[in-house]
Amino acid sequence: MPNILFDPTMRGLSQGLTLHQQRHEVLASNLANVETPGYRARELEFGAALKDAFRGGEGIEAALPETEVVADRTAPSRADGNTVDVDLQMAKLGANGGRYIALAKLLGHRVTMLRQAIEGTR
């Protein structure tokens, strides 16, 4: 039976936050290893998982869609074999953080609307 309070949108927003947080950890790990010889930059492939998060499911507790950490092939290799490009990783962190904030605001507005509906206020 569908849950009226925690519909696919609420589930998608909450899982979207989790996916962006996981991607942030991967990108931060890349930056932490910028001086590690032979380190290959990584990326979290979660485009399909993010789409799955917004598909129908049962409640907000539904399982988080599968994600995969893969080698980031966008950065060139340096002489020491490291592929972390600081500028690229910082740009990705900034964009990811912006999307995280946007999802958090949407989720906050959704909770506010539910609270108003329950309290009967405007």
Tab-separated table of C-alpha atoms in Angstrom:
chain	number	residue	atom	x	y	z
A	1	MET	CA	0.000	0.000	0.000
A	2	PRO	CA	1.476	3.388	-0.967
A	3	ASN	CA	2.440	5.699	1.838
A	4	ILE	CA	0.822	9.131	1.487
A	5	LEU	CA	3.517	10.959	3.482
A	6	PHE	CA	6.567	9.306	1.968
A	7	ASP	CA	5.847	9.094	-1.745
A	8	PRO	CA	8.416	8.469	-4.498
A	9	THR	CA	9.367	12.160	-4.513
A	10	MET	CA	10.291	12.180	-0.819
A	11	ARG	CA	12.140	8.888	-1.250
A	12	GLY	CA	13.955	10.208	-4.315
A	13	LEU	CA	14.993	13.414	-2.589
A	14	SER	CA	16.324	11.617	0.487
A	15	GLN	CA	18.169	9.001	-1.569
A	16	GLY	CA	19.465	11.727	-3.885
A	17	LEU	CA	21.030	13.425	-0.864
A	18	THR	CA	22.685	10.160	0.141
A	19	LEU	CA	24.027	9.569	-3.380
A	20	HIS	CA	25.484	13.085	-3.590
A	21	GLN	CA	27.055	12.650	-0.155
A	22	GLN	CA	28.671	9.395	-1.322
A	23	ARG	CA	29.998	11.125	-4.450
A	24	HIS	CA	31.396	13.915	-2.273
A	25	GLU	CA	33.351	11.321	-0.268
A	26	VAL	CA	34.828	9.827	-3.469
A	27	LEU	CA	35.851	13.266	-4.785
A	28	ALA	CA	37.355	14.252	-1.423
A	29	SER	CA	39.301	10.985	-1.436
A	30	ASN	CA	40.719	11.938	-4.833
A	31	LEU	CA	41.925	15.259	-3.453
A	32	ALA	CA	43.420	13.562	-0.404
A	33	ASN	CA	45.518	11.415	-2.742
A	34	VAL	CA	46.679	14.185	-5.075
A	35	GLU	CA	50.342	13.546	-4.175
A	36	THR	CA	50.144	9.738	-4.092
A	37	PRO	CA	52.186	8.290	-6.964
A	38	GLY	CA	50.175	5.967	-9.192
A	39	TYR	CA	46.831	6.925	-7.658
A	40	ARG	CA	43.997	6.790	-10.192
A	41	ALA	CA	41.216	9.345	-9.696
A	42	ARG	CA	37.821	7.771	-9.072
A	43	GLU	CA	34.242	8.789	-9.779
A	44	LEU	CA	30.910	7.568	-8.454
A	45	GLU	CA	28.616	6.466	-11.277
A	46	PHE	CA	25.186	7.221	-9.924
A	47	GLY	CA	23.181	8.665	-12.814
A	48	ALA	CA	21.073	5.533	-13.201
A	49	ALA	CA	20.809	5.147	-9.427
A	50	LEU	CA	19.519	8.715	-9.102
A	51	LYS	CA	16.831	7.997	-11.707
A	52	ASP	CA	15.907	4.797	-9.870
A	53	ALA	CA	15.609	6.737	-6.605
A	54	PHE	CA	12.697	8.730	-8.036
A	55	ARG	CA	10.844	5.709	-9.405
A	56	GLY	CA	8.013	4.201	-7.404
A	57	GLY	CA	8.818	2.166	-4.337
A	58	GLU	CA	7.578	1.402	-0.892
A	59	GLY	CA	8.235	4.200	1.562
A	60	ILE	CA	11.272	6.250	2.417
A	61	GLU	CA	13.105	3.191	3.785
A	62	ALA	CA	13.335	1.535	0.345
A	63	ALA	CA	16.779	0.234	-0.549
A	64	LEU	CA	19.266	2.698	-1.966
A	65	PRO	CA	19.897	2.026	-5.670
A	66	GLU	CA	23.243	0.449	-6.564
A	67	THR	CA	26.177	2.726	-7.377
A	68	GLU	CA	29.629	1.945	-8.659
A	69	VAL	CA	32.972	3.640	-8.050
A	70	VAL	CA	34.908	3.636	-11.314
A	71	ALA	CA	38.151	5.105	-12.595
A	72	ASP	CA	37.737	8.730	-13.688
A	73	ARG	CA	38.986	8.811	-17.257
A	74	THR	CA	38.681	12.596	-17.707
A	75	ALA	CA	42.029	13.521	-16.142
A	76	PRO	CA	45.376	13.027	-17.871
A	77	SER	CA	48.076	10.978	-16.191
A	78	ARG	CA	51.092	12.781	-14.747
A	79	ALA	CA	54.671	11.511	-14.863
A	80	ASP	CA	54.222	9.722	-11.509
A	81	GLY	CA	51.077	7.934	-12.776
A	82	ASN	CA	48.681	10.002	-10.659
A	83	THR	CA	45.534	11.142	-12.504
A	84	VAL	CA	44.113	13.594	-9.956
A	85	ASP	CA	43.609	17.067	-11.431
A	86	VAL	CA	43.037	19.423	-8.485
A	87	ASP	CA	41.124	22.011	-10.512
A	88	LEU	CA	38.829	19.410	-12.045
A	89	GLN	CA	38.173	17.726	-8.708
A	90	MET	CA	37.435	21.068	-7.019
A	91	ALA	CA	35.003	21.973	-9.814
A	92	LYS	CA	33.272	18.611	-9.411
A	93	LEU	CA	33.093	19.089	-5.635
A	94	GLY	CA	31.543	22.523	-6.080
A	95	ALA	CA	28.946	21.317	-8.573
A	96	ASN	CA	28.118	18.294	-6.438
A	97	GLY	CA	27.765	20.486	-3.351
A	98	GLY	CA	25.434	22.823	-5.207
A	99	ARG	CA	23.200	19.944	-6.266
A	100	TYR	CA	23.221	18.601	-2.701
A	101	ILE	CA	22.067	21.968	-1.357
A	102	ALA	CA	19.341	22.187	-4.006
A	103	LEU	CA	18.020	18.728	-3.073
A	104	ALA	CA	18.155	19.599	0.632
A	105	LYS	CA	16.123	22.764	0.021
A	106	LEU	CA	13.549	20.854	-2.024
A	107	LEU	CA	13.244	18.249	0.713
A	108	GLY	CA	12.894	21.019	3.318
A	109	HIS	CA	10.112	22.679	1.335
A	110	ARG	CA	8.352	19.348	0.973
A	111	VAL	CA	8.506	18.744	4.734
A	112	THR	CA	7.210	22.271	5.358
A	113	MET	CA	4.258	21.599	3.045
A	114	LEU	CA	3.473	18.374	4.914
A	115	ARG	CA	3.692	20.161	8.260
A	116	GLN	CA	1.333	22.874	7.024
A	117	ALA	CA	-1.115	20.282	5.739
A	118	ILE	CA	-1.082	18.416	9.054
A	119	GLU	CA	-1.444	21.582	11.147
A	120	GLY	CA	-3.955	23.149	8.777
A	121	THR	CA	-1.891	26.355	8.551
A	122	ARG	CA	-0.686	28.344	5.629
